[in-house]
Tab-separated table of C-alpha atoms in Angstrom:
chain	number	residue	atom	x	y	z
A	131	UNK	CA	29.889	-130.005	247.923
A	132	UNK	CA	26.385	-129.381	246.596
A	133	UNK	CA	23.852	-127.449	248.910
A	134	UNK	CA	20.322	-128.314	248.802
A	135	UNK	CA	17.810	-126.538	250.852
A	136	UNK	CA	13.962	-126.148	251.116
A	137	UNK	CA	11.679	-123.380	251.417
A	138	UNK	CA	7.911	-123.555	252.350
A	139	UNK	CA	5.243	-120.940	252.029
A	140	UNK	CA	0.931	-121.629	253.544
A	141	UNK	CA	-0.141	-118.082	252.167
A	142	UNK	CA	-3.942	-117.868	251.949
A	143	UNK	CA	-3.910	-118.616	248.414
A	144	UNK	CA	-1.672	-121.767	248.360
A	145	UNK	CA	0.255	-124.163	249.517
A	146	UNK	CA	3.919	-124.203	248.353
A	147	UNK	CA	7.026	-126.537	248.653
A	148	UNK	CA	10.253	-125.226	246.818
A	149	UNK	CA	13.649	-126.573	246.638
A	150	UNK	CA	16.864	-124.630	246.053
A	151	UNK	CA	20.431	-126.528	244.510
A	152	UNK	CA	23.554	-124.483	245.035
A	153	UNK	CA	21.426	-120.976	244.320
A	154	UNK	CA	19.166	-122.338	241.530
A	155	UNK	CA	15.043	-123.609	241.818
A	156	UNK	CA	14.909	-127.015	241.204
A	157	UNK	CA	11.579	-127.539	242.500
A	158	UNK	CA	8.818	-124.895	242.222
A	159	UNK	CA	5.377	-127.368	243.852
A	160	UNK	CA	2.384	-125.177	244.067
A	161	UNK	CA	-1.187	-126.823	245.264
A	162	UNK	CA	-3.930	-124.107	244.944
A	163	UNK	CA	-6.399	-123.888	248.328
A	164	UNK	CA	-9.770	-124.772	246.808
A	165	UNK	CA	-12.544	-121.972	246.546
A	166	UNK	CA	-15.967	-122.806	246.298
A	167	UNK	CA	-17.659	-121.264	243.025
A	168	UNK	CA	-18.717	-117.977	243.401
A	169	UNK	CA	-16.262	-117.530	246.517
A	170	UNK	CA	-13.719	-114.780	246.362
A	171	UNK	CA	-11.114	-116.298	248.788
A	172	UNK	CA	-11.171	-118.105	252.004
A	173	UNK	CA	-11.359	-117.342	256.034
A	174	UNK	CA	-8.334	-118.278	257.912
A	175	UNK	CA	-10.105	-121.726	259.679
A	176	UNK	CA	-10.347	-122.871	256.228
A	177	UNK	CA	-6.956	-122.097	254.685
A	178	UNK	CA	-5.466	-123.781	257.664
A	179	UNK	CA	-7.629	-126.832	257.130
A	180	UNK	CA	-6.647	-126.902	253.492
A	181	UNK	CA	-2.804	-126.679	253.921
A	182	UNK	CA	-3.242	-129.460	256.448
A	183	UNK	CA	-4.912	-131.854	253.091
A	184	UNK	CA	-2.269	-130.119	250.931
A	185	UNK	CA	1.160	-130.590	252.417
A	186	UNK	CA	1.106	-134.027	253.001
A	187	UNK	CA	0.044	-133.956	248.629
A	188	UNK	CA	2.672	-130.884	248.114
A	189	UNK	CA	5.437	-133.564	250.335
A	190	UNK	CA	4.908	-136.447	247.785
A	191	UNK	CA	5.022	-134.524	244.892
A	192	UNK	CA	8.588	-133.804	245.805
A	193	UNK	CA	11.217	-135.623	243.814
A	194	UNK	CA	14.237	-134.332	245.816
A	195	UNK	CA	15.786	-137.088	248.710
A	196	UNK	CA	15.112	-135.045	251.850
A	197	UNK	CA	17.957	-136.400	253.640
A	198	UNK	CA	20.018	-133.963	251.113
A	199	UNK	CA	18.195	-131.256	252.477
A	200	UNK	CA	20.854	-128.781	254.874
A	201	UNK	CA	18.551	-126.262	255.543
A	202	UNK	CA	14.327	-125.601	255.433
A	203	UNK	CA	13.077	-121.583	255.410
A	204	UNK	CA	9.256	-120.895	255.833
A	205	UNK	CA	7.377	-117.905	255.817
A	206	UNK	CA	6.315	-116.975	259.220
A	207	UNK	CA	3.848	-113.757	258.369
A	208	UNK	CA	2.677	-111.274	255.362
A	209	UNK	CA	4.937	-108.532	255.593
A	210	UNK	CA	8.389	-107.921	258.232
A	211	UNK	CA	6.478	-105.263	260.211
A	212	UNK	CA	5.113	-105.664	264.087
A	213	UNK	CA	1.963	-107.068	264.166
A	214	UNK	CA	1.964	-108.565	260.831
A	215	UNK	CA	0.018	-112.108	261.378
A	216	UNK	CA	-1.896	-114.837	259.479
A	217	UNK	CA	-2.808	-117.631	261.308
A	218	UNK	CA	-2.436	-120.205	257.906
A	219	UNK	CA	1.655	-119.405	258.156
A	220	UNK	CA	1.402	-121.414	261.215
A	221	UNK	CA	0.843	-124.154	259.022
A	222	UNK	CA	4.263	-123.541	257.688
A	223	UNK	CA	6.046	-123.028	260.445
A	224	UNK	CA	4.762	-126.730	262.004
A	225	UNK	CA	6.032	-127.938	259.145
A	226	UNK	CA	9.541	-126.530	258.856
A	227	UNK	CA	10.374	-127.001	262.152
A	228	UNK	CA	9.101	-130.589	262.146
A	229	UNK	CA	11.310	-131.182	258.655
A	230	UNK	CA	14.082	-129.513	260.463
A	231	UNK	CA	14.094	-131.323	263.738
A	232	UNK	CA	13.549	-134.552	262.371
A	233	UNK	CA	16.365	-133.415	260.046
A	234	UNK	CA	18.849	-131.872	262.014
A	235	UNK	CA	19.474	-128.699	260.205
A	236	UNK	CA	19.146	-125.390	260.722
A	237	UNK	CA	15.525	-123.602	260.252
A	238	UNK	CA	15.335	-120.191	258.757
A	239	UNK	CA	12.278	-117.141	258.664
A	240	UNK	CA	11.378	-114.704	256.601
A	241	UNK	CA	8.248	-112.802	255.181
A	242	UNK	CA	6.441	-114.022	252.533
A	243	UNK	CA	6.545	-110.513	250.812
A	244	UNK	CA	10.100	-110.950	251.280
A	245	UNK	CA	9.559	-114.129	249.137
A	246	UNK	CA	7.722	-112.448	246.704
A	247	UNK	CA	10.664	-109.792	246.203
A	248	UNK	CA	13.527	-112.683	246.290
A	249	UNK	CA	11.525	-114.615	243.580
A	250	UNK	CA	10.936	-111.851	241.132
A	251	UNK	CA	14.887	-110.118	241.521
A	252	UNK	CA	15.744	-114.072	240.653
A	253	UNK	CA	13.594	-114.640	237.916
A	254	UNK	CA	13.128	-111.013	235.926
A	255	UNK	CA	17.112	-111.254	235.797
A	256	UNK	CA	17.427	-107.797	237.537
A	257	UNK	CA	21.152	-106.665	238.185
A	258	UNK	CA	20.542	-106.482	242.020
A	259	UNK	CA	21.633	-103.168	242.585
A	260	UNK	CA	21.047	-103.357	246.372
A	261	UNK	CA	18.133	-100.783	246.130
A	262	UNK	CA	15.197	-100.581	243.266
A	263	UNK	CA	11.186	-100.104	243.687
A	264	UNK	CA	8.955	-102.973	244.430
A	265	UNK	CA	5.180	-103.137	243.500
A	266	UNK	CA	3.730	-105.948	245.782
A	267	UNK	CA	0.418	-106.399	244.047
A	268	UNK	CA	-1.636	-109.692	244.761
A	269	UNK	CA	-4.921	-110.319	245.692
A	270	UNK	CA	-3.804	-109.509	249.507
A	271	UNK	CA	-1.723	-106.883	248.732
A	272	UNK	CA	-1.337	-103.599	246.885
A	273	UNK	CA	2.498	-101.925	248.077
A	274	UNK	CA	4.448	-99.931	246.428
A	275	UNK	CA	8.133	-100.826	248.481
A	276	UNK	CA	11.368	-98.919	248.066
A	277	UNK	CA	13.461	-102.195	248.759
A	278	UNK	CA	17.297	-101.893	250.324
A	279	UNK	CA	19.095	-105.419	250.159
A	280	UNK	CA	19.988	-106.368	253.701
A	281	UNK	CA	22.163	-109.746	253.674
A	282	UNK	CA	20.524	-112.445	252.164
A	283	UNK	CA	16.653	-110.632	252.820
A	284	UNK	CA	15.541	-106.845	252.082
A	285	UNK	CA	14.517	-104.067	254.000
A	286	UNK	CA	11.189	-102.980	252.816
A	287	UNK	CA	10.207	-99.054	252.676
A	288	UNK	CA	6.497	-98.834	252.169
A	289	UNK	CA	6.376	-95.355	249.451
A	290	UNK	CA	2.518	-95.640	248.434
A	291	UNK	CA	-0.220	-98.011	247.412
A	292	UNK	CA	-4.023	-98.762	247.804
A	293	UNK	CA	-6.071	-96.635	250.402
A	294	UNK	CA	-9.021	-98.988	250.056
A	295	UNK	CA	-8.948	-102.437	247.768
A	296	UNK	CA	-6.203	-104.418	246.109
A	297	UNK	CA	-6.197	-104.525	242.290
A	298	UNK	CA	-6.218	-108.468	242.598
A	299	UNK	CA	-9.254	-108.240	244.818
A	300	UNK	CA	-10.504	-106.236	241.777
A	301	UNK	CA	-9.998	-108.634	239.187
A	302	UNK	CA	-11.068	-111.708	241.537
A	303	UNK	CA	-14.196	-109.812	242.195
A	304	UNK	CA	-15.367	-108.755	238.843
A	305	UNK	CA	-14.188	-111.986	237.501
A	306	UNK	CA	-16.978	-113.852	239.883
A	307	UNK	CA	-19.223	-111.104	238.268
A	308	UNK	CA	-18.637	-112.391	235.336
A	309	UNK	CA	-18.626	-116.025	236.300
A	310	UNK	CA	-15.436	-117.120	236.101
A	311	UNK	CA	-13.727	-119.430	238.339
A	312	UNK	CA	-11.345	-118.050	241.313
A	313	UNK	CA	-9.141	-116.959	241.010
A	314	UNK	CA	-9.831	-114.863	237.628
A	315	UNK	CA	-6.505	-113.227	236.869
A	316	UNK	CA	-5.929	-115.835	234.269
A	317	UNK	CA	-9.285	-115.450	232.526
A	318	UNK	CA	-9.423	-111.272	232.883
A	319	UNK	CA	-5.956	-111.587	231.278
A	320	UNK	CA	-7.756	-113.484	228.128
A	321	UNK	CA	-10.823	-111.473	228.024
A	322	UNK	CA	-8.974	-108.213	227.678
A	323	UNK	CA	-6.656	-109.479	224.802
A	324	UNK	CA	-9.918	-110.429	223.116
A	325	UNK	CA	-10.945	-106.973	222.976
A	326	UNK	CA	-10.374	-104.805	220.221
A	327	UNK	CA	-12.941	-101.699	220.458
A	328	UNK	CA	-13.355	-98.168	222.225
A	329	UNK	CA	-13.311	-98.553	226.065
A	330	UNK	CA	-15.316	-96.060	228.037
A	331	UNK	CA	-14.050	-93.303	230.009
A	332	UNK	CA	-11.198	-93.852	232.542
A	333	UNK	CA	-10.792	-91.505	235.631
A	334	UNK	CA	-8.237	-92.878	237.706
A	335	UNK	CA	-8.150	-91.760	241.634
A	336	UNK	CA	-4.329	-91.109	242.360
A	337	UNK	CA	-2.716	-88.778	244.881
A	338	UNK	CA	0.907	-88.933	244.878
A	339	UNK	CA	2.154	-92.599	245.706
A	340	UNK	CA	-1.247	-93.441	246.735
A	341	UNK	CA	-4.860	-94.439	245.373
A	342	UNK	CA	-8.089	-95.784	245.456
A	343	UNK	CA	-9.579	-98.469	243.303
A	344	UNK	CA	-13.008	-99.487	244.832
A	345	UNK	CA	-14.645	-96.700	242.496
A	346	UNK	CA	-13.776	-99.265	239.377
A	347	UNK	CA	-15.378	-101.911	241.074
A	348	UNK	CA	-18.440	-99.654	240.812
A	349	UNK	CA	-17.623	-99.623	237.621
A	350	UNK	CA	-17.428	-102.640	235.928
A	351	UNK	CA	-21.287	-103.857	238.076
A	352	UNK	CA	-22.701	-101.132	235.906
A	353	UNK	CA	-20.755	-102.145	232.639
A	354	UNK	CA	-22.031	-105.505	234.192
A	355	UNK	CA	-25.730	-104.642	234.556
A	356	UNK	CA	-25.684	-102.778	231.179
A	357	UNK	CA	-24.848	-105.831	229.416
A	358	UNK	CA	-21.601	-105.345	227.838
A	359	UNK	CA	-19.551	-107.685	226.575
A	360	UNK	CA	-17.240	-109.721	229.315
A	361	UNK	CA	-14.018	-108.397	227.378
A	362	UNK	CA	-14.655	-104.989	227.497
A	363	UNK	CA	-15.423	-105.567	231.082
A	364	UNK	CA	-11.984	-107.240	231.549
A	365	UNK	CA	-10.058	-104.852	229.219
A	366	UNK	CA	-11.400	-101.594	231.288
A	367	UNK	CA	-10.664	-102.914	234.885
A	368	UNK	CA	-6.837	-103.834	233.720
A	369	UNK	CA	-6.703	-100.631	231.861
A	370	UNK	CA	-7.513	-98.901	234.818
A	371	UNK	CA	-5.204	-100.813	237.245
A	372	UNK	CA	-2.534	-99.867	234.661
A	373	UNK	CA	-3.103	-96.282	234.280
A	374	UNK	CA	-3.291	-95.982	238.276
A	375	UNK	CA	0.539	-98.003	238.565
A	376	UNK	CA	1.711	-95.536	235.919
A	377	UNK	CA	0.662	-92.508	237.702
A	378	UNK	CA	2.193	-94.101	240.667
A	379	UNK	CA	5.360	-95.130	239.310
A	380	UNK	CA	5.979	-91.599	237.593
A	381	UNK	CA	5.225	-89.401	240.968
A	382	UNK	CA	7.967	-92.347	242.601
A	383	UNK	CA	10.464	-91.821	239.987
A	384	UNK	CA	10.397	-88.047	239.912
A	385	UNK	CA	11.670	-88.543	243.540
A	386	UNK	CA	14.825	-90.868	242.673
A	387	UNK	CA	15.133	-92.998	239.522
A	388	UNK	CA	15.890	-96.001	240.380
A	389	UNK	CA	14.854	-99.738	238.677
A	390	UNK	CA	11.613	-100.499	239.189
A	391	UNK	CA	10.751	-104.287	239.825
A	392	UNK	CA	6.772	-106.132	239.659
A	393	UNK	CA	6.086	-109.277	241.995
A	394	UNK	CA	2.707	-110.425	243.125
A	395	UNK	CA	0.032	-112.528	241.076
A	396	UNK	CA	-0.705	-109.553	239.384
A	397	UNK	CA	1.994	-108.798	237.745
A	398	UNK	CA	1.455	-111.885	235.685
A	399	UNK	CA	-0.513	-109.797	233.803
A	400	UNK	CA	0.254	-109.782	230.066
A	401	UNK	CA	-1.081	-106.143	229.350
A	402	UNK	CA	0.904	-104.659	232.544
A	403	UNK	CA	4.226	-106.553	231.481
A	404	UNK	CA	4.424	-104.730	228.183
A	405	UNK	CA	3.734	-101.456	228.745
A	406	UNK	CA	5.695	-101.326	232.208
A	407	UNK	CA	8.463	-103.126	230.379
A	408	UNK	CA	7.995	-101.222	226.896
A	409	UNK	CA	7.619	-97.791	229.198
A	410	UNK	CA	10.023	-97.491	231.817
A	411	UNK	CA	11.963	-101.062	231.539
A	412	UNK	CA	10.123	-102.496	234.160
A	413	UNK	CA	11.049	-105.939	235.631
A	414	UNK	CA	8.988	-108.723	236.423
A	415	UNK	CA	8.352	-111.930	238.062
A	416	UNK	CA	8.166	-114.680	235.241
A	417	UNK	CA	4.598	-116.148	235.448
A	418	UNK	CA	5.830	-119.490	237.769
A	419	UNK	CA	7.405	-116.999	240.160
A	420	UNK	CA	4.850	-114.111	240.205
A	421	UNK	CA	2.087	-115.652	241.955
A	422	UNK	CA	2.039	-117.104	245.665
A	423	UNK	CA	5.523	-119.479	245.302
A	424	UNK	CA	8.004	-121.066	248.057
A	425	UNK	CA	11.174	-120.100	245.625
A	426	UNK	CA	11.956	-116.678	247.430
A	427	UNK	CA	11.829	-118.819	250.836
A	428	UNK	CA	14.192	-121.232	249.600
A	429	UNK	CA	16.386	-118.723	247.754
A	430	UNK	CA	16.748	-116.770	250.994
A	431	UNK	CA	17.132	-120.099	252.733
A	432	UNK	CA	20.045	-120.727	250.863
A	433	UNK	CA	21.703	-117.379	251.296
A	434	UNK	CA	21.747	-117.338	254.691
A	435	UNK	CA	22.858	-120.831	255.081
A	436	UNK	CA	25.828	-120.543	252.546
A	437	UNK	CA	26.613	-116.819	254.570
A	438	UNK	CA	26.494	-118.293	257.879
């Protein structure tokens, strides 16, 4: 008999509805929280008021019969550590457990990093080994995980990452700079492909499995200022963020080799993609499942309904 569950993620970023068929995304629904131009994200009190106009939207977009539905998974906070809390996951968790109740069927929890991880192993392919590296990088988040399969969810070892600002919150922020629309991954990504000359010096800030990235913020507002061209602008932040990961990843991997896996909006990223991939044969998210997505929810939903 077919199993059909759903998984639901209210990250600050976006509202997401997923649906899950016997182990395989059926549904992927994704409804953007709107930023006003020039903004660089939203405060809590707003997210929550925008996944209150979204799900209702996210709900009708569905074309699955919810009365097939035998299980609904949410995301209940950021990360699976103590004290770990974002009050616009409450939006989720009304939701699930409203679906559920009126539904009669089991509700399941996890984190949404956990989603992130469960949605890039699925989609990049990646023999799941039971234990690999994670980079977590988003415009919330900058990890660098050494991940250990635990049932149907991980266990998540933080090895390194930022000491200051994420590399999304990087790109967002130069991309208002620049005057593009939020978020900017997108557009950075197209800038930098358009660029084809010298870029200026690079000092990266690394220090084992750790680093700093505000002084490339600095950066790019002089680049800025000085009046060069938007795509060199784009190509040197990503060139940056790239170098930094590398550094990272090679200090990680002289400790144990083991695969090394990209989820997180970032690692959409067309220049980080092929040279992680071309480099150390990376594995990533595909695009749908890198950014902020309810498939990990509802993959993990599934797994620990089918495994009791």
């Amino acid at each position: 008999m077919s199993v059909t569950v759903l998984g639901i993620d209210t990250s600050n970023y976006t509202t997401s509805l997923a649906v899950c068929r016997d182990g395989e995304i059926i549904e992927n629904i994704k409804l953007p929280l709107p930023v006003k131009d020039g903004g660089v994200g939203l405060r809590q009190s707003d997210a929550v008021f925008a996944h209150t106009v979204n799900l209702p939207r996210a709900y009708e977009s569905l074309k699955t019969d919810l009365s097939s539905v035998r299980a609904v998974g949410y995301s209940d906070r950021p990360r699976n550590v103590e004290g770990s809390y974002m009050p616009c996951f409450l939006c989720g968790e009304a939701s699930a457990v409203s679906v559920g109740r009126a539904l009669n069927v089991p509700v399941y929890k996890s984190s949404h990093q956990e989603g992130h991880i469960k949605a890039a192993v699925y989609s990049s392919k990646m023999p799941d080994t039971g234990r690999f590296y994670a980079y977590h990088l988003s415009g919330g988040t900058f990890e660098l995980l050494k991940v250990t399969k635990n049932g149907a969810s991980y266990d998540c070892e933080i090895k390194g990452g930022t000491l200051d600002v994420t590399a999304g919150q990087i790109i967002d922020r130069v991309g208002v700079m620049l005057g593009l629309p939020f978020p900017c991954g997108r557009r950075i990504d197209e800038l930098a492909a358009g660029f084809t000359g010298k870029l200026p010096q690079i000092k990266i800030s690394v220090n084992g499995c750790g680093c700093n990235l505000s002084g490339v913020e600095n950066k790019a507002k002089k680049l800025i200022d000085g009046k060069e061209p938007p795509e060199l602008v784009a190509a040197y932040i990503l060139e940056y963020i790239k170098r930094t990961v590398a550094a990272m990843t090679d200090n990680t991997l002289h400790d144990e080799n083991l695969p090394v896996l990209f989820s997180g909006g970032v690692s959409s990223n067309s220049m980080l993609r092929k040279y992680f991939t071309g480099k150390y044969g990376a594995y990533f998210a595909e695009p749908a499942f890198s950014a902020d997505n309810a498939a990990g929810t509802a993959l993990i939903t599934y797994d620990r309904f089918i495994n009791g």
